[in-house]
Amino acid sequence: MTTTPFGAPAAVRTAAVAARATDLTKVYGQGETQVVALDAVSVEFRQAEFTAIMGPSGSGKSTLMHCMAGLDSVSGGSARIGDVELTGLNDKKLTRLRRDKIGFIFQAFNLLPTLNALENITLPMDIAGRKPDKQWLDMVVDTVGLSGRLKHRPNQLSGGQQQRVAVARALAGRPEIMFADEPTGNLDSRSGAEVLGFLRNSVRELGQTVVMVTHDPVAASYADRVVFLADGRIVDELREPTADAVLDRMKRFDAKGRTS
Ligand SMILES: Nc1ncnc2c1ncn2[C@@H]1O[C@H](COP(=O)(O)OP(=O)(O)O)[C@@H](O)[C@H]1O
Ligand SMILES: [Mg+2]
């Protein structure tokens, strides 16, 4: 068993909370067109843990990611990154927090076509006028496995490679937490496996915290934990998921949905 420097078994050590939602509520629209996208969601994401968020289309997965990452306002409750309450921040502070502490990966890679891979990776830091930590950047690039491709433009890379550039870009600033919304949604299964393996490595080897939305049980099996959403609520959780166990849970929810 691995031990911490303090002698306690690693398994007993409680990791700090990287992000936490408490009774987080998000309502879109008003009156008859009102949609409760998140209905008092409470969940925490621990440091160096890989969490997958699953649920039917429209269950609030993207809304949860956007509210936690400060990309969307909340209607009620609280969203925290570390000790910082997002709802209390003005625009300037929120922008800085997003830049310094949060990485976000979208389904579409959103790379700039005129920049090469390395330039894309360091772009957010270049804009912010921050010098990349060279040692960290080298490690990220190495983990991404794109060392020989850094001078390539996006159109000279495969989909999987492009998404790995996007993942490296999100990691380069050494964020406290990374959110990824269906990062493998546009990829074939082999490229998807590349990206998922990389996300898992960033958690296991670099101690990153990752929260990833997916509808794919195989993708979810790369995570340490799966949280299930339905109708804007958390309905279940699974630790050390296998694809079969995830599939099994999903079937149960489907059956419930149909009979109720
Ligand atoms: N900008 C918006 N305006 C109005 N309704 C929205 C908006 N974004 C999402 N919704 C609604 O909120 C609910 C949750 O959406 P979303 O979080 O995108 O679900 P998921 O990512 O799980 O598919 C859905 O009913 C959706 O139609
Ligand atoms: Mg979505």
mmCIF file of C-alpha atoms and ligand atoms in Angstrom:
data_model
loop_
_atom_site.group_PDB
_atom_site.id
_atom_site.type_symbol
_atom_site.label_atom_id
_atom_site.label_comp_id
_atom_site.label_asym_id
_atom_site.label_seq_id
_atom_site.Cartn_x
_atom_site.Cartn_y
_atom_site.Cartn_z
ATOM 1 C CA MET A 1 0.000 0.000 0.000
ATOM 2 C CA THR A 2 1.284 3.488 -0.791
ATOM 3 C CA THR A 3 1.779 5.811 2.149
ATOM 4 C CA THR A 4 1.762 9.562 2.371
ATOM 5 C CA PRO A 5 4.772 11.468 3.769
ATOM 6 C CA PHE A 6 2.828 11.504 7.043
ATOM 7 C CA GLY A 7 2.605 7.740 7.156
ATOM 8 C CA ALA A 8 -1.146 7.469 6.666
ATOM 9 C CA PRO A 9 -2.299 5.075 3.950
ATOM 10 C CA ALA A 10 -3.066 6.936 0.736
ATOM 11 C CA ALA A 11 -6.537 5.432 0.585
ATOM 12 C CA VAL A 12 -7.436 6.977 3.926
ATOM 13 C CA ARG A 13 -6.172 10.426 3.009
ATOM 14 C CA THR A 14 -9.077 12.665 2.058
ATOM 15 C CA ALA A 15 -8.305 14.790 -0.975
ATOM 16 C CA ALA A 16 -9.307 18.423 -0.960
ATOM 17 C CA VAL A 17 -12.397 19.453 -2.855
ATOM 18 C CA ALA A 18 -11.528 21.077 -6.194
ATOM 19 C CA ALA A 19 -15.076 22.211 -6.971
ATOM 20 C CA ARG A 20 -18.427 21.974 -5.286
ATOM 21 C CA ALA A 21 -22.048 22.687 -6.192
ATOM 22 C CA THR A 22 -24.513 23.207 -3.353
ATOM 23 C CA ASP A 23 -28.223 23.278 -4.178
ATOM 24 C CA LEU A 24 -27.205 24.623 -7.559
ATOM 25 C CA THR A 25 -30.259 25.677 -9.533
ATOM 26 C CA LYS A 26 -30.458 26.987 -13.070
ATOM 27 C CA VAL A 27 -33.689 28.143 -14.653
ATOM 28 C CA TYR A 28 -33.900 29.237 -18.275
ATOM 29 C CA GLY A 29 -36.737 31.424 -19.566
ATOM 30 C CA GLN A 30 -39.873 32.545 -17.794
ATOM 31 C CA GLY A 31 -43.524 31.615 -17.429
ATOM 32 C CA GLU A 32 -44.702 28.894 -19.766
ATOM 33 C CA THR A 33 -41.360 28.550 -21.499
ATOM 34 C CA GLN A 34 -39.500 28.166 -18.211
ATOM 35 C CA VAL A 35 -37.092 25.240 -18.032
ATOM 36 C CA VAL A 36 -35.510 24.080 -14.793
ATOM 37 C CA ALA A 37 -32.211 22.797 -16.187
ATOM 38 C CA LEU A 38 -30.658 22.171 -12.755
ATOM 39 C CA ASP A 39 -32.840 21.475 -9.743
ATOM 40 C CA ALA A 40 -30.863 21.941 -6.498
ATOM 41 C CA VAL A 41 -27.823 19.882 -7.503
ATOM 42 C CA SER A 42 -25.275 19.200 -4.786
ATOM 43 C CA VAL A 43 -22.079 17.466 -5.798
ATOM 44 C CA GLU A 44 -18.379 17.739 -5.094
ATOM 45 C CA PHE A 45 -15.372 17.018 -7.255
ATOM 46 C CA ARG A 46 -12.234 16.007 -5.384
ATOM 47 C CA GLN A 47 -8.717 16.884 -6.402
ATOM 48 C CA ALA A 48 -6.921 14.381 -8.609
ATOM 49 C CA GLU A 49 -10.155 12.560 -9.337
ATOM 50 C CA PHE A 50 -11.658 11.843 -12.752
ATOM 51 C CA THR A 51 -15.459 12.151 -12.730
ATOM 52 C CA ALA A 52 -17.788 11.357 -15.615
ATOM 53 C CA ILE A 53 -21.234 12.973 -15.808
ATOM 54 C CA MET A 54 -23.871 10.946 -17.616
ATOM 55 C CA GLY A 55 -27.573 11.334 -18.305
ATOM 56 C CA PRO A 56 -30.109 11.561 -21.094
ATOM 57 C CA SER A 57 -30.058 14.436 -23.553
ATOM 58 C CA GLY A 58 -31.502 17.548 -21.893
ATOM 59 C CA SER A 59 -30.818 16.293 -18.338
ATOM 60 C CA GLY A 60 -28.640 19.328 -17.544
ATOM 61 C CA LYS A 61 -25.101 17.983 -18.080
ATOM 62 C CA SER A 62 -23.824 20.920 -20.149
ATOM 63 C CA THR A 63 -25.593 23.396 -17.884
ATOM 64 C CA LEU A 64 -23.854 21.902 -14.851
ATOM 65 C CA MET A 65 -20.450 22.167 -16.544
ATOM 66 C CA HIS A 66 -21.081 25.734 -17.697
ATOM 67 C CA CYS A 67 -22.291 26.894 -14.269
ATOM 68 C CA MET A 68 -19.357 25.212 -12.488
ATOM 69 C CA ALA A 69 -16.861 26.718 -14.935
ATOM 70 C CA GLY A 70 -18.308 30.212 -14.598
ATOM 71 C CA LEU A 71 -19.420 30.258 -18.245
ATOM 72 C CA ASP A 72 -23.066 30.704 -17.255
ATOM 73 C CA SER A 73 -24.760 32.432 -14.314
ATOM 74 C CA VAL A 74 -26.685 30.439 -11.709
ATOM 75 C CA SER A 75 -30.271 31.077 -10.589
ATOM 76 C CA GLY A 76 -29.821 29.793 -7.048
ATOM 77 C CA GLY A 77 -27.485 27.891 -4.761
ATOM 78 C CA SER A 78 -23.748 27.991 -4.995
ATOM 79 C CA ALA A 79 -20.916 26.974 -7.297
ATOM 80 C CA ARG A 80 -17.406 26.979 -5.897
ATOM 81 C CA ILE A 81 -13.982 26.423 -7.374
ATOM 82 C CA GLY A 82 -11.742 25.592 -4.428
ATOM 83 C CA ASP A 83 -12.768 28.114 -1.780
ATOM 84 C CA VAL A 84 -14.020 30.687 -4.254
ATOM 85 C CA GLU A 85 -17.753 31.277 -4.633
ATOM 86 C CA LEU A 86 -18.427 32.064 -8.283
ATOM 87 C CA THR A 87 -21.722 33.864 -7.769
ATOM 88 C CA GLY A 88 -20.029 36.585 -5.715
ATOM 89 C CA LEU A 89 -17.496 37.517 -8.389
ATOM 90 C CA ASN A 90 -17.663 40.495 -10.722
ATOM 91 C CA ASP A 91 -16.872 39.987 -14.416
ATOM 92 C CA LYS A 92 -13.245 40.898 -14.097
ATOM 93 C CA LYS A 93 -12.576 38.528 -11.220
ATOM 94 C CA LEU A 94 -14.563 35.766 -12.896
ATOM 95 C CA THR A 95 -12.570 36.153 -16.112
ATOM 96 C CA ARG A 96 -9.333 35.940 -14.158
ATOM 97 C CA LEU A 97 -10.488 32.888 -12.215
ATOM 98 C CA ARG A 98 -11.512 31.137 -15.424
ATOM 99 C CA ARG A 99 -8.178 31.944 -17.001
ATOM 100 C CA ASP A 100 -6.052 30.928 -14.037
ATOM 101 C CA LYS A 101 -7.900 28.021 -12.469
ATOM 102 C CA ILE A 102 -10.209 26.418 -14.997
ATOM 103 C CA GLY A 103 -9.614 24.501 -18.211
ATOM 104 C CA PHE A 104 -12.531 23.832 -20.538
ATOM 105 C CA ILE A 105 -12.598 21.383 -23.444
ATOM 106 C CA PHE A 106 -15.461 21.540 -25.910
ATOM 107 C CA GLN A 107 -16.801 18.889 -28.244
ATOM 108 C CA ALA A 108 -15.599 20.982 -31.186
ATOM 109 C CA PHE A 109 -11.840 21.385 -30.794
ATOM 110 C CA ASN A 110 -11.905 25.162 -31.378
ATOM 111 C CA LEU A 111 -8.290 25.357 -32.561
ATOM 112 C CA LEU A 112 -7.073 28.303 -34.605
ATOM 113 C CA PRO A 113 -6.307 27.010 -38.119
ATOM 114 C CA THR A 114 -3.466 29.451 -38.796
ATOM 115 C CA LEU A 115 -1.503 28.535 -35.660
ATOM 116 C CA ASN A 116 0.539 25.382 -35.260
ATOM 117 C CA ALA A 117 -0.095 22.903 -32.437
ATOM 118 C CA LEU A 118 2.340 24.479 -29.978
ATOM 119 C CA GLU A 119 1.047 28.001 -30.689
ATOM 120 C CA ASN A 120 -2.498 26.784 -30.115
ATOM 121 C CA ILE A 121 -1.479 25.177 -26.820
ATOM 122 C CA THR A 122 0.144 28.338 -25.454
ATOM 123 C CA LEU A 123 -2.372 30.809 -26.951
ATOM 124 C CA PRO A 124 -4.431 31.462 -23.785
ATOM 125 C CA MET A 125 -1.239 32.157 -21.835
ATOM 126 C CA ASP A 126 0.130 34.349 -24.619
ATOM 127 C CA ILE A 127 -3.080 36.383 -24.561
ATOM 128 C CA ALA A 128 -2.899 36.667 -20.779
ATOM 129 C CA GLY A 129 0.756 37.698 -21.000
ATOM 130 C CA ARG A 130 1.781 34.742 -18.873
ATOM 131 C CA LYS A 131 4.977 32.785 -19.365
ATOM 132 C CA PRO A 132 4.324 29.063 -19.545
ATOM 133 C CA ASP A 133 6.057 26.975 -16.877
ATOM 134 C CA LYS A 134 8.517 25.266 -19.226
ATOM 135 C CA GLN A 135 8.884 22.067 -17.219
ATOM 136 C CA TRP A 136 5.111 21.659 -16.917
ATOM 137 C CA LEU A 137 4.558 22.454 -20.582
ATOM 138 C CA ASP A 138 7.164 19.874 -21.631
ATOM 139 C CA MET A 139 5.480 17.287 -19.451
ATOM 140 C CA VAL A 140 2.047 18.115 -20.852
ATOM 141 C CA VAL A 141 3.304 17.942 -24.439
ATOM 142 C CA ASP A 142 5.057 14.692 -23.656
ATOM 143 C CA THR A 143 1.958 13.203 -22.056
ATOM 144 C CA VAL A 144 -0.134 14.302 -25.021
ATOM 145 C CA GLY A 145 2.288 12.366 -27.194
ATOM 146 C CA LEU A 146 2.506 15.112 -29.806
ATOM 147 C CA SER A 147 6.183 16.015 -29.435
ATOM 148 C CA GLY A 148 6.810 15.331 -33.120
ATOM 149 C CA ARG A 149 3.745 17.259 -34.254
ATOM 150 C CA LEU A 150 4.125 20.615 -32.531
ATOM 151 C CA LYS A 151 4.882 22.483 -35.760
ATOM 152 C CA HIS A 152 1.842 21.023 -37.543
ATOM 153 C CA ARG A 153 -1.257 23.080 -38.207
ATOM 154 C CA PRO A 154 -4.661 21.639 -37.178
ATOM 155 C CA ASN A 155 -5.514 20.579 -40.771
ATOM 156 C CA GLN A 156 -2.351 18.463 -40.787
ATOM 157 C CA LEU A 157 -3.513 16.537 -37.717
ATOM 158 C CA SER A 158 -6.090 13.789 -37.221
ATOM 159 C CA GLY A 159 -9.243 14.485 -35.197
ATOM 160 C CA GLY A 160 -7.803 12.682 -32.199
ATOM 161 C CA GLN A 161 -4.560 14.635 -32.425
ATOM 162 C CA GLN A 162 -6.468 17.917 -32.722
ATOM 163 C CA GLN A 163 -8.505 17.129 -29.639
ATOM 164 C CA ARG A 164 -5.313 16.204 -27.780
ATOM 165 C CA VAL A 165 -3.964 19.647 -28.699
ATOM 166 C CA ALA A 166 -7.167 21.135 -27.252
ATOM 167 C CA VAL A 167 -6.707 19.058 -24.084
ATOM 168 C CA ALA A 168 -3.072 20.175 -23.828
ATOM 169 C CA ARG A 169 -4.187 23.787 -24.276
ATOM 170 C CA ALA A 170 -6.624 23.389 -21.374
ATOM 171 C CA LEU A 171 -3.870 21.802 -19.249
ATOM 172 C CA ALA A 172 -1.018 24.137 -20.167
ATOM 173 C CA GLY A 173 -2.006 26.837 -17.680
ATOM 174 C CA ARG A 174 -2.052 24.160 -14.966
ATOM 175 C CA PRO A 175 -5.703 24.688 -14.047
ATOM 176 C CA GLU A 176 -7.071 23.490 -10.721
ATOM 177 C CA ILE A 177 -9.836 21.728 -12.567
ATOM 178 C CA MET A 178 -10.648 20.744 -16.132
ATOM 179 C CA PHE A 179 -14.176 20.462 -17.482
ATOM 180 C CA ALA A 180 -14.760 18.591 -20.725
ATOM 181 C CA ASP A 181 -18.155 18.483 -22.444
ATOM 182 C CA GLU A 182 -18.334 15.362 -24.627
ATOM 183 C CA PRO A 183 -14.675 15.725 -25.645
ATOM 184 C CA THR A 184 -14.814 12.523 -27.670
ATOM 185 C CA GLY A 185 -18.202 13.232 -29.260
ATOM 186 C CA ASN A 186 -16.672 14.113 -32.632
ATOM 187 C CA LEU A 187 -14.042 11.383 -32.657
ATOM 188 C CA ASP A 188 -13.883 7.845 -33.980
ATOM 189 C CA SER A 189 -13.409 5.237 -31.270
ATOM 190 C CA ARG A 190 -9.640 4.960 -31.693
ATOM 191 C CA SER A 191 -9.056 8.728 -31.493
ATOM 192 C CA GLY A 192 -11.519 8.861 -28.624
ATOM 193 C CA ALA A 193 -9.502 6.243 -26.746
ATOM 194 C CA GLU A 194 -6.355 8.356 -27.259
ATOM 195 C CA VAL A 195 -7.974 11.399 -25.707
ATOM 196 C CA LEU A 196 -9.553 9.441 -22.852
ATOM 197 C CA GLY A 197 -6.255 7.738 -22.072
ATOM 198 C CA PHE A 198 -4.615 11.112 -21.973
ATOM 199 C CA LEU A 199 -7.251 12.584 -19.661
ATOM 200 C CA ARG A 200 -6.837 9.612 -17.345
ATOM 201 C CA ASN A 201 -3.049 10.006 -17.399
ATOM 202 C CA SER A 202 -3.354 13.676 -16.569
ATOM 203 C CA VAL A 203 -5.256 12.648 -13.434
ATOM 204 C CA ARG A 204 -3.071 9.684 -12.440
ATOM 205 C CA GLU A 205 0.334 11.091 -13.383
ATOM 206 C CA LEU A 206 -0.070 14.860 -13.170
ATOM 207 C CA GLY A 207 -2.639 14.967 -10.353
ATOM 208 C CA GLN A 208 -5.154 16.923 -12.415
ATOM 209 C CA THR A 209 -8.852 17.056 -11.610
ATOM 210 C CA VAL A 210 -11.145 16.246 -14.527
ATOM 211 C CA VAL A 211 -14.927 16.403 -14.880
ATOM 212 C CA MET A 212 -16.159 15.022 -18.202
ATOM 213 C CA VAL A 213 -19.611 14.777 -19.737
ATOM 214 C CA THR A 214 -20.151 11.731 -21.907
ATOM 215 C CA HIS A 215 -22.991 9.544 -23.125
ATOM 216 C CA ASP A 216 -20.655 6.654 -23.866
ATOM 217 C CA PRO A 217 -20.336 3.921 -21.184
ATOM 218 C CA VAL A 218 -16.869 2.991 -22.479
ATOM 219 C CA ALA A 219 -15.698 6.613 -22.123
ATOM 220 C CA ALA A 220 -17.208 6.740 -18.629
ATOM 221 C CA SER A 221 -15.246 3.627 -17.647
ATOM 222 C CA TYR A 222 -12.011 5.646 -17.875
ATOM 223 C CA ALA A 223 -13.236 7.745 -14.933
ATOM 224 C CA ASP A 224 -12.881 7.006 -11.203
ATOM 225 C CA ARG A 225 -16.525 7.808 -10.632
ATOM 226 C CA VAL A 226 -19.713 8.350 -12.624
ATOM 227 C CA VAL A 227 -22.454 10.751 -11.561
ATOM 228 C CA PHE A 228 -25.855 10.266 -13.204
ATOM 229 C CA LEU A 229 -28.169 13.191 -13.930
ATOM 230 C CA ALA A 230 -31.842 13.052 -14.883
ATOM 231 C CA ASP A 231 -34.195 16.015 -15.195
ATOM 232 C CA GLY A 232 -31.701 18.360 -13.599
ATOM 233 C CA ARG A 233 -31.121 16.161 -10.542
ATOM 234 C CA ILE A 234 -28.421 13.763 -9.480
ATOM 235 C CA VAL A 235 -30.025 10.361 -9.352
ATOM 236 C CA ASP A 236 -27.127 7.990 -8.816
ATOM 237 C CA GLU A 237 -23.393 7.545 -8.526
ATOM 238 C CA LEU A 238 -21.034 4.708 -9.370
ATOM 239 C CA ARG A 239 -17.400 4.305 -8.260
ATOM 240 C CA GLU A 240 -14.704 2.469 -10.223
ATOM 241 C CA PRO A 241 -17.104 2.047 -13.126
ATOM 242 C CA THR A 242 -16.844 -0.615 -15.783
ATOM 243 C CA ALA A 243 -18.595 -0.060 -19.113
ATOM 244 C CA ASP A 244 -20.958 -2.960 -18.315
ATOM 245 C CA ALA A 245 -21.894 -1.560 -14.900
ATOM 246 C CA VAL A 246 -22.561 1.869 -16.433
ATOM 247 C CA LEU A 247 -24.679 0.367 -19.198
ATOM 248 C CA ASP A 248 -26.616 -1.592 -16.616
ATOM 249 C CA ARG A 249 -27.425 1.554 -14.602
ATOM 250 C CA MET A 250 -28.456 3.431 -17.728
ATOM 251 C CA LYS A 251 -30.859 0.656 -18.672
ATOM 252 C CA ARG A 252 -32.470 0.850 -15.252
ATOM 253 C CA PHE A 253 -33.047 4.600 -15.623
ATOM 254 C CA ASP A 254 -34.514 4.106 -19.084
ATOM 255 C CA ALA A 255 -36.909 1.501 -17.751
ATOM 256 C CA LYS A 256 -37.933 3.784 -14.875
ATOM 257 C CA GLY A 257 -38.456 6.673 -17.259
ATOM 258 C CA ARG A 258 -40.792 4.656 -19.413
ATOM 259 C CA THR A 259 -42.971 3.303 -16.628
ATOM 260 C CA SER A 260 -43.336 6.548 -14.670
HETATM 261 N N1 LIG B 1 -29.720 28.785 -23.298
HETATM 262 C C1 LIG B 1 -30.794 28.057 -23.009
HETATM 263 N N2 LIG B 1 -32.022 28.602 -23.043
HETATM 264 C C2 LIG B 1 -33.125 27.885 -22.748
HETATM 265 N N3 LIG B 1 -33.110 26.589 -22.368
HETATM 266 C C3 LIG B 1 -31.899 25.988 -22.317
HETATM 267 C C4 LIG B 1 -30.675 26.678 -22.634
HETATM 268 N N4 LIG B 1 -29.649 25.814 -22.498
HETATM 269 C C5 LIG B 1 -30.194 24.643 -22.112
HETATM 270 N N5 LIG B 1 -31.537 24.731 -22.003
HETATM 271 C C6 LIG B 1 -32.461 23.668 -21.584
HETATM 272 O O1 LIG B 1 -32.019 23.174 -20.327
HETATM 273 C C7 LIG B 1 -32.150 21.752 -20.264
HETATM 274 C C8 LIG B 1 -30.772 21.139 -20.007
HETATM 275 O O2 LIG B 1 -29.944 21.350 -21.152
HETATM 276 P P1 LIG B 1 -28.432 20.862 -21.237
HETATM 277 O O3 LIG B 1 -27.725 21.223 -19.993
HETATM 278 O O4 LIG B 1 -27.868 21.371 -22.508
HETATM 279 O O5 LIG B 1 -28.627 19.267 -21.289
HETATM 280 P P2 LIG B 1 -27.600 18.114 -21.711
HETATM 281 O O6 LIG B 1 -26.246 18.707 -21.842
HETATM 282 O O7 LIG B 1 -27.709 17.105 -20.605
HETATM 283 O O8 LIG B 1 -28.107 17.537 -22.993
HETATM 284 C C9 LIG B 1 -32.774 21.327 -21.587
HETATM 285 O O9 LIG B 1 -34.156 21.208 -21.402
HETATM 286 C C10 LIG B 1 -32.432 22.474 -22.514
HETATM 287 O O10 LIG B 1 -33.391 22.587 -23.530
HETATM 288 MG MG MG B 2 -24.906 18.818 -23.490
#
